[in-house]
Short mmCIF file of C-alpha atoms and ligand atoms in Angstrom, two decimals:
data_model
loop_
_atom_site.label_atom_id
_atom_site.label_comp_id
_atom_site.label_asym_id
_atom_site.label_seq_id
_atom_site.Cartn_x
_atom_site.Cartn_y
_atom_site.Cartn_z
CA UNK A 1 9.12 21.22 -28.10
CA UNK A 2 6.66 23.68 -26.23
CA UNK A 3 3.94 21.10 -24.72
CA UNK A 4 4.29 17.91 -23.29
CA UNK A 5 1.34 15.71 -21.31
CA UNK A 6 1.34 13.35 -18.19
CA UNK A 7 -0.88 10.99 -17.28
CA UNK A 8 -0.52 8.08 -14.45
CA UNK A 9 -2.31 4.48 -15.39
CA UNK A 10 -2.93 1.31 -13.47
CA UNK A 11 -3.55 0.83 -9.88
CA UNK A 12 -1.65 3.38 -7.47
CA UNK A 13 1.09 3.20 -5.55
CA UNK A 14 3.39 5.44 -3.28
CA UNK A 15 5.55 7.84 -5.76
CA UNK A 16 3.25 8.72 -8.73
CA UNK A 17 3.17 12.17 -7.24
CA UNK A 18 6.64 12.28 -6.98
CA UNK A 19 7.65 11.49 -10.68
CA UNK A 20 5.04 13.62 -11.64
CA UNK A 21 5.96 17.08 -9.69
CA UNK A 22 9.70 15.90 -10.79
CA UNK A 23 8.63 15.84 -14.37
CA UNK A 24 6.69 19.21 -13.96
CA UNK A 25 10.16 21.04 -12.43
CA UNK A 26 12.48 19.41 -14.56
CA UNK A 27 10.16 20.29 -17.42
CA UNK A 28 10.02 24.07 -16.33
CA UNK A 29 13.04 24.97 -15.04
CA UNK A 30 15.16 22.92 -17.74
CA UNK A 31 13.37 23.15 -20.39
CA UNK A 32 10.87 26.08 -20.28
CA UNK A 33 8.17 23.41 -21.44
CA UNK A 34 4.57 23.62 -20.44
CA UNK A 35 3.00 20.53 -18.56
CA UNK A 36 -0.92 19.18 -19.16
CA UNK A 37 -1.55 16.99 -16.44
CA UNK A 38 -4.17 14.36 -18.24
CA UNK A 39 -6.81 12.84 -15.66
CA UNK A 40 -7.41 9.37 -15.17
CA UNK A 41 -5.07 7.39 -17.41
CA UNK A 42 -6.12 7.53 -21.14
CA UNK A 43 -9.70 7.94 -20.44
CA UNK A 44 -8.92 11.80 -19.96
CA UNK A 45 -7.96 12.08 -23.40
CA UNK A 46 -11.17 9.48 -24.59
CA UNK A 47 -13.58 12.16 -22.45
CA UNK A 48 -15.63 15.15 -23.64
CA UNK A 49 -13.84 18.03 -22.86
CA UNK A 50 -10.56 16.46 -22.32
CA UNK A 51 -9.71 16.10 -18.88
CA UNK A 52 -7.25 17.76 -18.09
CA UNK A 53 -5.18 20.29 -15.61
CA UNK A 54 -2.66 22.45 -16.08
CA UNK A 55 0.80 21.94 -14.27
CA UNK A 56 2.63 24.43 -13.04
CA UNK A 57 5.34 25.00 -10.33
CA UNK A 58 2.76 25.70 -7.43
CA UNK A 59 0.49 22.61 -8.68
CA UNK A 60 3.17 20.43 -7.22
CA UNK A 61 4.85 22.33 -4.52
CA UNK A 62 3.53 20.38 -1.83
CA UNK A 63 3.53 16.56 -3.24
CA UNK A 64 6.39 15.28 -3.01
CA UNK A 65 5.53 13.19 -0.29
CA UNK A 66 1.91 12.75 -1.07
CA UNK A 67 0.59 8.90 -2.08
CA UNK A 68 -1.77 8.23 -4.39
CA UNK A 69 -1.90 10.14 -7.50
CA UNK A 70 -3.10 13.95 -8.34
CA UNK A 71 -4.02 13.11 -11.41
CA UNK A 72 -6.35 9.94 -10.87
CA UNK A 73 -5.91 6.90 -12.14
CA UNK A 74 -7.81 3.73 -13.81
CA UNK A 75 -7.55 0.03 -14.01
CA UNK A 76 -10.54 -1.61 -14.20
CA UNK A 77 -9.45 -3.89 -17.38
CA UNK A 78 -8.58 -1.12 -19.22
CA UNK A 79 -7.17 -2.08 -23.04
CA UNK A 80 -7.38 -1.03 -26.67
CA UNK A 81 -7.62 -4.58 -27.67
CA UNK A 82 -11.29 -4.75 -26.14
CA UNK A 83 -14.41 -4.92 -28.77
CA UNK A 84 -14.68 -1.15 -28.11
CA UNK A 85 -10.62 -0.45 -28.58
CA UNK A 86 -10.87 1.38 -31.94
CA UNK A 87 -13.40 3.94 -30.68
CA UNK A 88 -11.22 4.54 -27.56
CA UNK A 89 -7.85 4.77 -29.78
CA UNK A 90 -10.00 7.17 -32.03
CA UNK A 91 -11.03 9.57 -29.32
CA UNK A 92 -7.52 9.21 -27.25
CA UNK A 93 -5.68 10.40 -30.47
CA UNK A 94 -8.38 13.19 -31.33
CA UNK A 95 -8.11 14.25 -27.29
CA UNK A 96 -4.29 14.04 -27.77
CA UNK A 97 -3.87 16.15 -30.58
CA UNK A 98 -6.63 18.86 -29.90
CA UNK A 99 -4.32 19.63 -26.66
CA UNK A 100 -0.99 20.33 -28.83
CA UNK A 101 1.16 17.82 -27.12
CA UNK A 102 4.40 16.93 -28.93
CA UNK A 103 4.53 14.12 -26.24
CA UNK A 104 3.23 12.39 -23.70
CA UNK A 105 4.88 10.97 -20.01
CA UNK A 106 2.78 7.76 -19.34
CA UNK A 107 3.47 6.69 -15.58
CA UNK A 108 2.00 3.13 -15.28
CA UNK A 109 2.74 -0.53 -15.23
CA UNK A 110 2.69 -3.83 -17.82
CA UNK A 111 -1.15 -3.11 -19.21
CA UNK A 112 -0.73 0.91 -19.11
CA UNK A 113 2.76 0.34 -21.35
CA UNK A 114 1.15 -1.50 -23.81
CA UNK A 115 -1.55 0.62 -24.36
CA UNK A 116 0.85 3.71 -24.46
CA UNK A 117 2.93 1.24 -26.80
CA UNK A 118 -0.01 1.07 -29.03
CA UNK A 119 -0.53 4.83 -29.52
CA UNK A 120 3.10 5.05 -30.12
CA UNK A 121 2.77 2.98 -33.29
CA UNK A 122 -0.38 4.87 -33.95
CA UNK A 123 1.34 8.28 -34.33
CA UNK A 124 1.29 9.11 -30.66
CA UNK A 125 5.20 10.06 -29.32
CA UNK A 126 5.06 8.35 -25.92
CA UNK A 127 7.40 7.86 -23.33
CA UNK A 128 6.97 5.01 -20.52
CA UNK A 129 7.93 5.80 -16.81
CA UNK A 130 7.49 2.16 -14.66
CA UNK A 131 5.39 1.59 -11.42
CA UNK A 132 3.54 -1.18 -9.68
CA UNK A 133 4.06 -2.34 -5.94
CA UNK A 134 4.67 -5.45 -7.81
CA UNK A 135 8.07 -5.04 -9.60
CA UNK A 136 7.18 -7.00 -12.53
CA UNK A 137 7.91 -5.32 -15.25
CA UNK A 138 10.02 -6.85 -17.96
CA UNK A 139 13.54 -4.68 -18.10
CA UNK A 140 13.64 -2.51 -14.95
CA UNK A 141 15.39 -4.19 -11.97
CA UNK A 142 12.86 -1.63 -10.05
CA UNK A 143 9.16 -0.28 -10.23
CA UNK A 144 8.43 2.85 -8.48
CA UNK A 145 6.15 2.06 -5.35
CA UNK A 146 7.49 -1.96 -4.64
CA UNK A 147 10.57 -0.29 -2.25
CA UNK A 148 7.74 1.90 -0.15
CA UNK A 149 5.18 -1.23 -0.30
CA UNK A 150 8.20 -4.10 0.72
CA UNK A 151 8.87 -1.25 4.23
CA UNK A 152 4.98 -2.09 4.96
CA UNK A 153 5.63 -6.05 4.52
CA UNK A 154 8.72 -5.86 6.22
CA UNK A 155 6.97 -3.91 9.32
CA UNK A 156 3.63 -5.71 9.42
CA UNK A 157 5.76 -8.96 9.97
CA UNK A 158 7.72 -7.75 12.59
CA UNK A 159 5.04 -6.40 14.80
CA UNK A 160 3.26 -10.26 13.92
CA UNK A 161 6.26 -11.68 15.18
CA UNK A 162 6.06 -10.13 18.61
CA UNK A 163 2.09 -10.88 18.76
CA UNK A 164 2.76 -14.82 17.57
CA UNK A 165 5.73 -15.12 20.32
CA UNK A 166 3.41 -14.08 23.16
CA UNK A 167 0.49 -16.32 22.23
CA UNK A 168 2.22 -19.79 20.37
CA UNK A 169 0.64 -19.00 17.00
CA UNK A 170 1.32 -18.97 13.72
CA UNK A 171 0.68 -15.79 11.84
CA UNK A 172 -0.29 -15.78 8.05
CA UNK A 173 0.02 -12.42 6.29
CA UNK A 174 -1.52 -12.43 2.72
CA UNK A 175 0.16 -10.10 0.85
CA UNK A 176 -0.39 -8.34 -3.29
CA UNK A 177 1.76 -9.25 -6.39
CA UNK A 178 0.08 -10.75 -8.61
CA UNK A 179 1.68 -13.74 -10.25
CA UNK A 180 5.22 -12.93 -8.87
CA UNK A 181 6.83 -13.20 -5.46
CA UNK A 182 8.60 -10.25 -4.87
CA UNK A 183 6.84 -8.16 -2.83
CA UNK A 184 6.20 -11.60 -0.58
CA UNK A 185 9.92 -12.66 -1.06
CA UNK A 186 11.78 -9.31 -0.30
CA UNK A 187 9.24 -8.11 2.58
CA UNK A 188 9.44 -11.62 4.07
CA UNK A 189 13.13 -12.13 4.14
CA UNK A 190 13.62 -8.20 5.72
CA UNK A 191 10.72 -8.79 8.01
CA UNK A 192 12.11 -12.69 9.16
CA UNK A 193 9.67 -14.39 8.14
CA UNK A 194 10.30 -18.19 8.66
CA UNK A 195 7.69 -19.61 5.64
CA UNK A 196 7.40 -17.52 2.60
CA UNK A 197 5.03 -19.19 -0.57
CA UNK A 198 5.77 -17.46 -3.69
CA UNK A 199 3.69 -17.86 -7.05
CA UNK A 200 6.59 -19.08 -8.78
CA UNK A 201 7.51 -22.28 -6.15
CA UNK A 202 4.23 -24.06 -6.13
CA UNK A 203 4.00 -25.35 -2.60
CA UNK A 204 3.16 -28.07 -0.02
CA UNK A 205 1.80 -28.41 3.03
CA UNK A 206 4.02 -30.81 4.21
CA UNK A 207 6.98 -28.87 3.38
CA UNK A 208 5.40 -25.90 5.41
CA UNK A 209 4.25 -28.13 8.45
CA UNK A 210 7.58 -29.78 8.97
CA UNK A 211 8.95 -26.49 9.14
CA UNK A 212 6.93 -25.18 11.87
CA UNK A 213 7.66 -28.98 13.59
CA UNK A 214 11.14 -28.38 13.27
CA UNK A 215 11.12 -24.91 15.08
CA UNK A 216 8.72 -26.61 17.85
CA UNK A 217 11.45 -28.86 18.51
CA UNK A 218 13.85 -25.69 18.77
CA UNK A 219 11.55 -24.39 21.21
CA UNK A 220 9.97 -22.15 19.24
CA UNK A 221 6.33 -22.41 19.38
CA UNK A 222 5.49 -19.51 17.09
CA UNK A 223 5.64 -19.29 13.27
CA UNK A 224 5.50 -16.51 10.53
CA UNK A 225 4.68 -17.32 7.10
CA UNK A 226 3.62 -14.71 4.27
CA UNK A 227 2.21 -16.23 1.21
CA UNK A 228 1.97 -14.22 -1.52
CA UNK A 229 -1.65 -13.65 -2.98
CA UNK A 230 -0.84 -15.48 -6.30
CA UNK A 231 1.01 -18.47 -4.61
CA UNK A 232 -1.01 -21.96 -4.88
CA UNK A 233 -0.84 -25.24 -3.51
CA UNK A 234 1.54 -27.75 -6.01
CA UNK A 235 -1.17 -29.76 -8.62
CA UNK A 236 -3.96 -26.53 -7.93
CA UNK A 237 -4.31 -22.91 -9.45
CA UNK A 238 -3.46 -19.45 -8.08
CA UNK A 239 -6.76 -18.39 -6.93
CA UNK A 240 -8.78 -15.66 -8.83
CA UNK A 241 -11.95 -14.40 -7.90
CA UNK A 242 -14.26 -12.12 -9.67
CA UNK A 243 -14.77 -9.02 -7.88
CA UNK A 244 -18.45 -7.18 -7.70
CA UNK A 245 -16.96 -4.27 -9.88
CA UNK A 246 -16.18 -6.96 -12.74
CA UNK A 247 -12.33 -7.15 -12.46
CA UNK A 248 -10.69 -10.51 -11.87
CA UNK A 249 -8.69 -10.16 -8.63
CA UNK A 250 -6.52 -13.08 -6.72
CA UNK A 251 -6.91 -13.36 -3.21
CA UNK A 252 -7.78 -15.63 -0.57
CA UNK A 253 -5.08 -17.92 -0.50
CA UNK A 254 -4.00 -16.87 3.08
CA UNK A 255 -7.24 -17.64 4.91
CA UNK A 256 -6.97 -21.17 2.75
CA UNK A 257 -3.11 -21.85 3.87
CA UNK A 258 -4.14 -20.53 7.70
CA UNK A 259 -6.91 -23.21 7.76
CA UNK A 260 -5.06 -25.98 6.48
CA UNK A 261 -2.18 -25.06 9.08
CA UNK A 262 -4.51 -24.87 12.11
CA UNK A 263 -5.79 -28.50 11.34
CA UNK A 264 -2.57 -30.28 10.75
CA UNK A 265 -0.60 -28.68 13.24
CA UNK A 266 -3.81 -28.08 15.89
CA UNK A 267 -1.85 -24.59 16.55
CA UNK A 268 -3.89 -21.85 17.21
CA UNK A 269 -3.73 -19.92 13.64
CA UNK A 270 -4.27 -16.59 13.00
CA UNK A 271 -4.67 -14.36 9.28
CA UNK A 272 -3.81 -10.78 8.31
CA UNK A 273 -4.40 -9.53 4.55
CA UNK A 274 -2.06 -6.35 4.02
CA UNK A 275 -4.48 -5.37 1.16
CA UNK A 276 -4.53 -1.81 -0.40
CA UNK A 277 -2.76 -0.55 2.26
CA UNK A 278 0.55 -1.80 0.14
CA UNK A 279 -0.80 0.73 -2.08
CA UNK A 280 -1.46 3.62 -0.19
CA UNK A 281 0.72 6.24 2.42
CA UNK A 282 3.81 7.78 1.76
CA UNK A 283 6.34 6.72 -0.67
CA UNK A 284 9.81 6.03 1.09
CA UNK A 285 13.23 7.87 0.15
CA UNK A 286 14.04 4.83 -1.92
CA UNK A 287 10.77 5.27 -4.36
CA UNK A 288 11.25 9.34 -4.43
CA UNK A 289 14.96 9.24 -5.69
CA UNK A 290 13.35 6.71 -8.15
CA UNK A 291 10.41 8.35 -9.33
CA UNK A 292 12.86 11.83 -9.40
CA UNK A 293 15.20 9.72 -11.71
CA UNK A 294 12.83 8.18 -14.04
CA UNK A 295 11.28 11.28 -14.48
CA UNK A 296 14.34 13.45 -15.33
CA UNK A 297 15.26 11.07 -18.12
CA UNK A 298 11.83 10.85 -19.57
CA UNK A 299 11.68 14.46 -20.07
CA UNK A 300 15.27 14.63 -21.48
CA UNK A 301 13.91 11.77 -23.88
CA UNK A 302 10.87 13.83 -24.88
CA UNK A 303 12.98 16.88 -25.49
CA UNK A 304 15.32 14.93 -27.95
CA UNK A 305 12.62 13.03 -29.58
CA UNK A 306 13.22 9.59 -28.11
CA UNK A 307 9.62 8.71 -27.90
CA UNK A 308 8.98 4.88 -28.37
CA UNK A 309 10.96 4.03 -25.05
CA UNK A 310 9.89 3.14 -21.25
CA UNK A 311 12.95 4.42 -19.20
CA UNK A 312 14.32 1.46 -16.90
CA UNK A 313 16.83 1.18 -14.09
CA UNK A 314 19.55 -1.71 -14.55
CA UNK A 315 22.50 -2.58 -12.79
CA UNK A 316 22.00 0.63 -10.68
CA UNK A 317 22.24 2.95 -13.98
CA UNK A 318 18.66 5.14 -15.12
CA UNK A 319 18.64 4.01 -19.25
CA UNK A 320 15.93 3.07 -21.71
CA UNK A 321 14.15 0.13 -23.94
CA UNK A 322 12.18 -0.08 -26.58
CA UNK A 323 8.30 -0.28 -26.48
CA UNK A 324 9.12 -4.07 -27.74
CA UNK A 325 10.77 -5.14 -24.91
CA UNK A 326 7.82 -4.76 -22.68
CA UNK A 327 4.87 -4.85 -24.58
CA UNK A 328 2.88 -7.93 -24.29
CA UNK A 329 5.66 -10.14 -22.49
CA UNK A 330 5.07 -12.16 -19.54
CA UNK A 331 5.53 -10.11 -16.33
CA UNK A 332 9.17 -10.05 -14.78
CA UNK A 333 8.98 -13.52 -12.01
CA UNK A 334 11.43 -14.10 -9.74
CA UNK A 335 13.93 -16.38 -11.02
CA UNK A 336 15.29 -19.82 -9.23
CA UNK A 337 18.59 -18.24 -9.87
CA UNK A 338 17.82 -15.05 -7.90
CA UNK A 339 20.36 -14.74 -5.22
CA UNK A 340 17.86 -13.88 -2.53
CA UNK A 341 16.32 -17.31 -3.45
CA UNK A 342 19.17 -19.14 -2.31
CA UNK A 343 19.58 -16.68 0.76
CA UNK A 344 16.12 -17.77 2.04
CA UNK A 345 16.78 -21.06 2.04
CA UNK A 346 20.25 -20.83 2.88
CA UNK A 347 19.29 -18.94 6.15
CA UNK A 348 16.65 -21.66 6.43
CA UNK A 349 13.20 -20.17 5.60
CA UNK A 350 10.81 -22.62 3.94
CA UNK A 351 9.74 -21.70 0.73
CA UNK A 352 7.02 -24.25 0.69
CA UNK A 353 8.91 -27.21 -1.34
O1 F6P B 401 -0.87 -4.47 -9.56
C1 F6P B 401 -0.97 -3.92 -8.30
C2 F6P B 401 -2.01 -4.63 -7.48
O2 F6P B 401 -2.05 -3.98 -6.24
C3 F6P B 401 -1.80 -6.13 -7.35
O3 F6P B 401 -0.78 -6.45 -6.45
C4 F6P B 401 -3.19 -6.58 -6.95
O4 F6P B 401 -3.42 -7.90 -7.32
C5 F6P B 401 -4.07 -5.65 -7.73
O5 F6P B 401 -3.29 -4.52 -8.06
C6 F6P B 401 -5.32 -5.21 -7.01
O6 F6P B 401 -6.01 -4.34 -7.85
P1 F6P B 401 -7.37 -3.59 -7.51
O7 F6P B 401 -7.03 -2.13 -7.55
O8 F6P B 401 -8.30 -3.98 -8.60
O9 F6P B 401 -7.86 -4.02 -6.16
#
């Protein structure tokens, strides 16, 4: 093994930059291996030249701490199962192999696995390292970038809570996730949120009314709810929209819930959307222990010639899975059974049913 490649897919998140400089030391000191940084996801490898940038030991001195990614990344629909997928797994191979690699680190979530999954079958030795704000990945019980992204939630609804005391509102804060909860579910319970609407408990507005009622009678004439972006009224659909740039985002289910709360409760109703700044800043020490973890064992993997695998964290322990075991499945949901279900309600939040 002399020659290894990186590359970071998807949409950002705090603690790309962290796996990657960990992969680049580990790589170096370790191993004496040399590190191509690939730009952009795959389409560094599809581009002529290949895009590409060395790494060595001074290349990530300083980004430890950094968001965002060095290396760029891409998710506008990206996928080799698109009319055009054989030309792009044709020019991704012929970029791969012209650089020397005997492997290559992909850093990225569901969609970026899969396509590394593909090029695994295709001849390609690949190794997965998970990350999404989201934490929905099949087989990890953590994604790098949801632990930095939850501290943002968990903030954001604290400093609402002093704002909707003072002035008798309620505060809706819209927050990313896709089809699953967690990043609404975990930031809401740490921030104390009192109504949190998760994709996977279709909700009700009566549920979420007579909760706010309730705390009027209690006195208190404020209430915090975060809805998830992919949470939906019970009977309706999570709402997507199509963005300008062609991608199919969801969105705009907080400014629906906030209207529907100001009319039946006539309180004065107010919305925040957390949007890409979830993504962005610093990661937190959580994600950079993470990312540093991940990262060790996916080089140790690529020395021995485990390629085929996405390294995973469960039950506190850094192992690996098969390609299989990701590829193509649903995304990871929270489950009913999920203790911090039961704590929510238990502690008396609503979750909207
Ligand atoms: O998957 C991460 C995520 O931030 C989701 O939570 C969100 O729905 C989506 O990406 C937004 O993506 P874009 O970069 O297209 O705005």
């Amino acid at each position: 093994m002399k020659k290894i490649g990186i590359c970071t897919g998807g949409g950002d998140c705090p603690g790309l930059n962290a796996a990657i400089r960990c992969v680049v030391k580990h790589a170096i000191h370790t191993h004496n291996i040399q590190v191509i940084g690939i730009k952009d996801s795959f389409q560094g490898l599809q581009s002529r030249p290949v895009a590409t940038m060395e790494l060595r030991y001074d290349h990530v001195a300083d980004i430890l701490h950094k968001g965002g990614t060095i290396l760029g990344t891409y998710n506008k629909g990206d996928s080799f199962s698109s009319s055009d997928g054989h030309q792009k797994i044709k020019l991704t191979r012929e970029g791969f192999e012209s650089l020397g690699l005997d492997a290559l680190i992909v850093v990225g979530g569901e969609g970026t696995q899969t396509m590394a999954s593909q090029l695994h079958e295709l001849g390609i030795p690949t190794i997965g390292i998970p990350k999404t704000i989201d934490n929905d990945l099949p087989e990890t019980d953590q994604t790098i970038g949801f632990s930095s992204c939850i501290d943002l939630v968990n903030e954001s609804v604290m400093r609402l809570q002093s704002t909707a005391e003072s002035h008798d509102r309620v505060m809706v804060l819209e927050v990313m996730g896709r089809d699953s909860g967690f990043i609404a579910l975990h930031g809401g319970i740490a921030g104390g949120a009192n109504i949190i609407l998760i994709p996977e408990i279709p909700f009700t507005y009566e549920s979420i009314c007579a909760k706010i009622k309730y705390r009027q009678s209690l006195g208190r004439n404020y209430s915090l709810v975060v809805v998830s972006e992919g949470a939906y009224p019970k009977g309706e659909d999570a709402k997507y929209k199509l963005h300008a740039s062609g991608s199919k985002n969801l969105g705009g289910i907080g400014q629906i819930v906030a209207d529907e709360l100001q009319k039946r409760t006539q309180m004065d109703t107010r919305i925040t959307v957390l949007g890409h700044l979830q993504r962005g800043g610093q990661p937190n020490t959580s994600d950079k222990i993470l990312a540093t973890r991940f990262a060790i064992h996916a080089v140790d993997l690529a020395v021995k010639g485990e390629t085929g695998k996405v390294v995973v964290l469960q039950n506190g322990q850094i192992t690996a899975v098969p390609y299989e075991k990701i590829k193509n499945h649903e995304r990871r949901k929270i489950s009913m059974e999920d203790d911090l279900v039961k704590a929510a309600e238990d502690i008396g939040v609503c979750l909207g049913r």
